[in-house]
C-alpha atoms as an extended CHARMM CRD file, in Angstrom:
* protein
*
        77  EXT
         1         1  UNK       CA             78.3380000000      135.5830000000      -75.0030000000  PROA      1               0.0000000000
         2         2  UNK       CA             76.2300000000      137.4250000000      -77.7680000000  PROA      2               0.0000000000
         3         3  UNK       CA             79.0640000000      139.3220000000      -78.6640000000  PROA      3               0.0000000000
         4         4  UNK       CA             81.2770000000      135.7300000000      -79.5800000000  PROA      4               0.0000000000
         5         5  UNK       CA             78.2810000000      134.8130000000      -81.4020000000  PROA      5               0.0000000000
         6         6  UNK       CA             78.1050000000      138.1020000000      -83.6290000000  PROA      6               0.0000000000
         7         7  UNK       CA             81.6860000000      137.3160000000      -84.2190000000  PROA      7               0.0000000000
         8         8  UNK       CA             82.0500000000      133.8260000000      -84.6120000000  PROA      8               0.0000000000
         9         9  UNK       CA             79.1220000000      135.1190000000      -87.8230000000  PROA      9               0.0000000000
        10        10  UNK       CA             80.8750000000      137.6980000000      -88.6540000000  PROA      10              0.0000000000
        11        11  UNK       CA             84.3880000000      135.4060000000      -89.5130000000  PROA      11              0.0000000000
        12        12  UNK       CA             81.8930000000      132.4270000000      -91.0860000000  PROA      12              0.0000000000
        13        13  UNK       CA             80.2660000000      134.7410000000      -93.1110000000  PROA      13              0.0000000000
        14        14  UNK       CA             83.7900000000      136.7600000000      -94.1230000000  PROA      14              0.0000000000
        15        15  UNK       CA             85.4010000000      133.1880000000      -94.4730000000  PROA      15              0.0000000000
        16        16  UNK       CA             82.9290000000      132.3600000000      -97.2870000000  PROA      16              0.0000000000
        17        17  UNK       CA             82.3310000000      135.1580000000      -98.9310000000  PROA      17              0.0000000000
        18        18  UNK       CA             86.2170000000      135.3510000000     -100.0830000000  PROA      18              0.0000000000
        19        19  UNK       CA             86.2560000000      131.6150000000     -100.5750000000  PROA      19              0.0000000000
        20        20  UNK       CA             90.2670000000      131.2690000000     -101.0310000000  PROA      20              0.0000000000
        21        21  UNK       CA             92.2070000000      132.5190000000      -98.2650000000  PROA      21              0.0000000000
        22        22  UNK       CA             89.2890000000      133.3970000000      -95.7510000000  PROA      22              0.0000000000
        23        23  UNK       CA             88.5290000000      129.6320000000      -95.7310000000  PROA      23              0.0000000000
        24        24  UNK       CA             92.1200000000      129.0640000000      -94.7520000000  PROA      24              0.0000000000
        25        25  UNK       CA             91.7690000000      131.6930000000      -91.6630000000  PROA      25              0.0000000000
        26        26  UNK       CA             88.2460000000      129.6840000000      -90.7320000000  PROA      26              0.0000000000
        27        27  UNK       CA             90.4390000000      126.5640000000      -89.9790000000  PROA      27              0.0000000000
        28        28  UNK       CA             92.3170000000      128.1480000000      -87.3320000000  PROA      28              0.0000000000
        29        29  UNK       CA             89.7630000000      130.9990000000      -86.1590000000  PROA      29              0.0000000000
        30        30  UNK       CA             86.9410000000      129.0230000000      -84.9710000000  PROA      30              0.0000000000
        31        31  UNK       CA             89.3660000000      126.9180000000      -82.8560000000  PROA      31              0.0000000000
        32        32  UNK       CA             90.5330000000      130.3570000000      -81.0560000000  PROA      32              0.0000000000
        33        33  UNK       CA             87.2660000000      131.4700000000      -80.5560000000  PROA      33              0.0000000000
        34        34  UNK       CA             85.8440000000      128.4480000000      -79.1490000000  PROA      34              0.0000000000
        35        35  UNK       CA             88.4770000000      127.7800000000      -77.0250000000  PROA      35              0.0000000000
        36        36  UNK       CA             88.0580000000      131.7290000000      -75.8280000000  PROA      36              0.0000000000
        37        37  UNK       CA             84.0760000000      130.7910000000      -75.6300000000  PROA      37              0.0000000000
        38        38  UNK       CA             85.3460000000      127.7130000000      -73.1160000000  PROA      38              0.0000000000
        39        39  UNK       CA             87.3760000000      129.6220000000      -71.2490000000  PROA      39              0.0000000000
        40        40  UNK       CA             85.1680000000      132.4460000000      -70.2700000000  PROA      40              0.0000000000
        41        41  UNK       CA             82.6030000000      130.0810000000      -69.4380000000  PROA      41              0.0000000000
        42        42  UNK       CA             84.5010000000      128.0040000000      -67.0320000000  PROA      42              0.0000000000
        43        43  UNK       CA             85.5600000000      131.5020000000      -66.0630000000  PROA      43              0.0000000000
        44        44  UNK       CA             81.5650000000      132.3510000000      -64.7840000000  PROA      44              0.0000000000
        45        45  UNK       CA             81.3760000000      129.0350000000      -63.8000000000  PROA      45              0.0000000000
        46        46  UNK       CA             84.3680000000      129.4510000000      -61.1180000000  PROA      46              0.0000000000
        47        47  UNK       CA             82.9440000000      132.5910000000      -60.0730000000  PROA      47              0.0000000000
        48        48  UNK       CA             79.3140000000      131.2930000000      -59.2560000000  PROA      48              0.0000000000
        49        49  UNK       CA             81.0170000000      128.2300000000      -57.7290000000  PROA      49              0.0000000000
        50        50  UNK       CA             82.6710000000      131.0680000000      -55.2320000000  PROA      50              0.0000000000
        51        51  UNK       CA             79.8440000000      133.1530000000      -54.8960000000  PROA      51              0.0000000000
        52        52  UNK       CA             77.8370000000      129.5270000000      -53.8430000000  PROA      52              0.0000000000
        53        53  UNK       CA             80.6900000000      129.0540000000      -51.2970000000  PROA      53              0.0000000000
        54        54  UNK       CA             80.6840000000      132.3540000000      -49.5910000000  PROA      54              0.0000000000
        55        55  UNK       CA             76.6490000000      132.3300000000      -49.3070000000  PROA      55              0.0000000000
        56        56  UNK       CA             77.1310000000      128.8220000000      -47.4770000000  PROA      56              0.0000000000
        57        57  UNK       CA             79.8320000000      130.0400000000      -45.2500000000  PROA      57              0.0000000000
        58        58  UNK       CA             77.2490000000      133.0160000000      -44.3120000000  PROA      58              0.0000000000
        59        59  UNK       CA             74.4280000000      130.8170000000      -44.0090000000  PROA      59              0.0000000000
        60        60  UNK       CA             76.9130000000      128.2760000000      -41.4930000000  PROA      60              0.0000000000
        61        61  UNK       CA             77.4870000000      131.3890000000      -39.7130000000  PROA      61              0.0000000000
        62        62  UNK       CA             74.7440000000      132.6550000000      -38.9350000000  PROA      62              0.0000000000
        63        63  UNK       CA             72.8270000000      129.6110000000      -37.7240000000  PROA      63              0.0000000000
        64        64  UNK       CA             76.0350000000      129.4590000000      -35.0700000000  PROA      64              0.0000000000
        65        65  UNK       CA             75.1710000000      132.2230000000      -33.8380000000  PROA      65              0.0000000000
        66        66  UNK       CA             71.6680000000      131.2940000000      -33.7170000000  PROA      66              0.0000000000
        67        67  UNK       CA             72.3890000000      127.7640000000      -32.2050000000  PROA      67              0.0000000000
        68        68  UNK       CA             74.3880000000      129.8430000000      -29.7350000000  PROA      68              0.0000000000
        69        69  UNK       CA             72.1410000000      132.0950000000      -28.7150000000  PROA      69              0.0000000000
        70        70  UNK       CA             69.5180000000      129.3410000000      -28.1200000000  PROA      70              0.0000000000
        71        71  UNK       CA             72.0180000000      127.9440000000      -25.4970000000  PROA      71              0.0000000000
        72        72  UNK       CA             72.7590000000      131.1840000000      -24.1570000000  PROA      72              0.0000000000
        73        73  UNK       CA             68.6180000000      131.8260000000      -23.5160000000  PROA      73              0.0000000000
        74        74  UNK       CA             67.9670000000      128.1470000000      -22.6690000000  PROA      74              0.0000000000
        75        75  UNK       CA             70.7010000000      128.6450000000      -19.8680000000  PROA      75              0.0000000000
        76        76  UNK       CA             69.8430000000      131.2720000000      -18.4110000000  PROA      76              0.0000000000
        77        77  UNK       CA             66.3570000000      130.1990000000      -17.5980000000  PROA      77              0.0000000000
């Protein structure tokens, strides 16, 4: 994310300092680049969503087995 911000300055501060035709580009840069900015966010958010998911389905897991080994010891006695 630093490195979009270092750019997104980089094209603001090239966009005014040429004043005619870099102004022009400015219009249809920073649209780009935030859209990119959007993208690879909802891009980290998917992946934490999945990495959330996959934790869960661990978690579920292992208190089965834990549930079921509770039955198994409470059976046997």
């Amino acid at each position: 994310m630093a490195i979009f911000v270092i750019a997104l300055g980089a094209v603001v501060i090239l966009a005014a300092s040429t004043r005619g035709a870099g102004m022009a580009a400015i219009v249809y840069a920073l649209p780009v680049m935030v859209g990119g900015a959007a993208i690879y966010a909802l891009g980290a958010i998917l992946t934490n969503l999945i990495a959330i998911r996959e934790a869960s389905d661990r978690q579920a897991a292992a208190l089965t087995e834990l549930v079921a080994q509770r039955r198994t010891a409470t059976l046997s006695t």
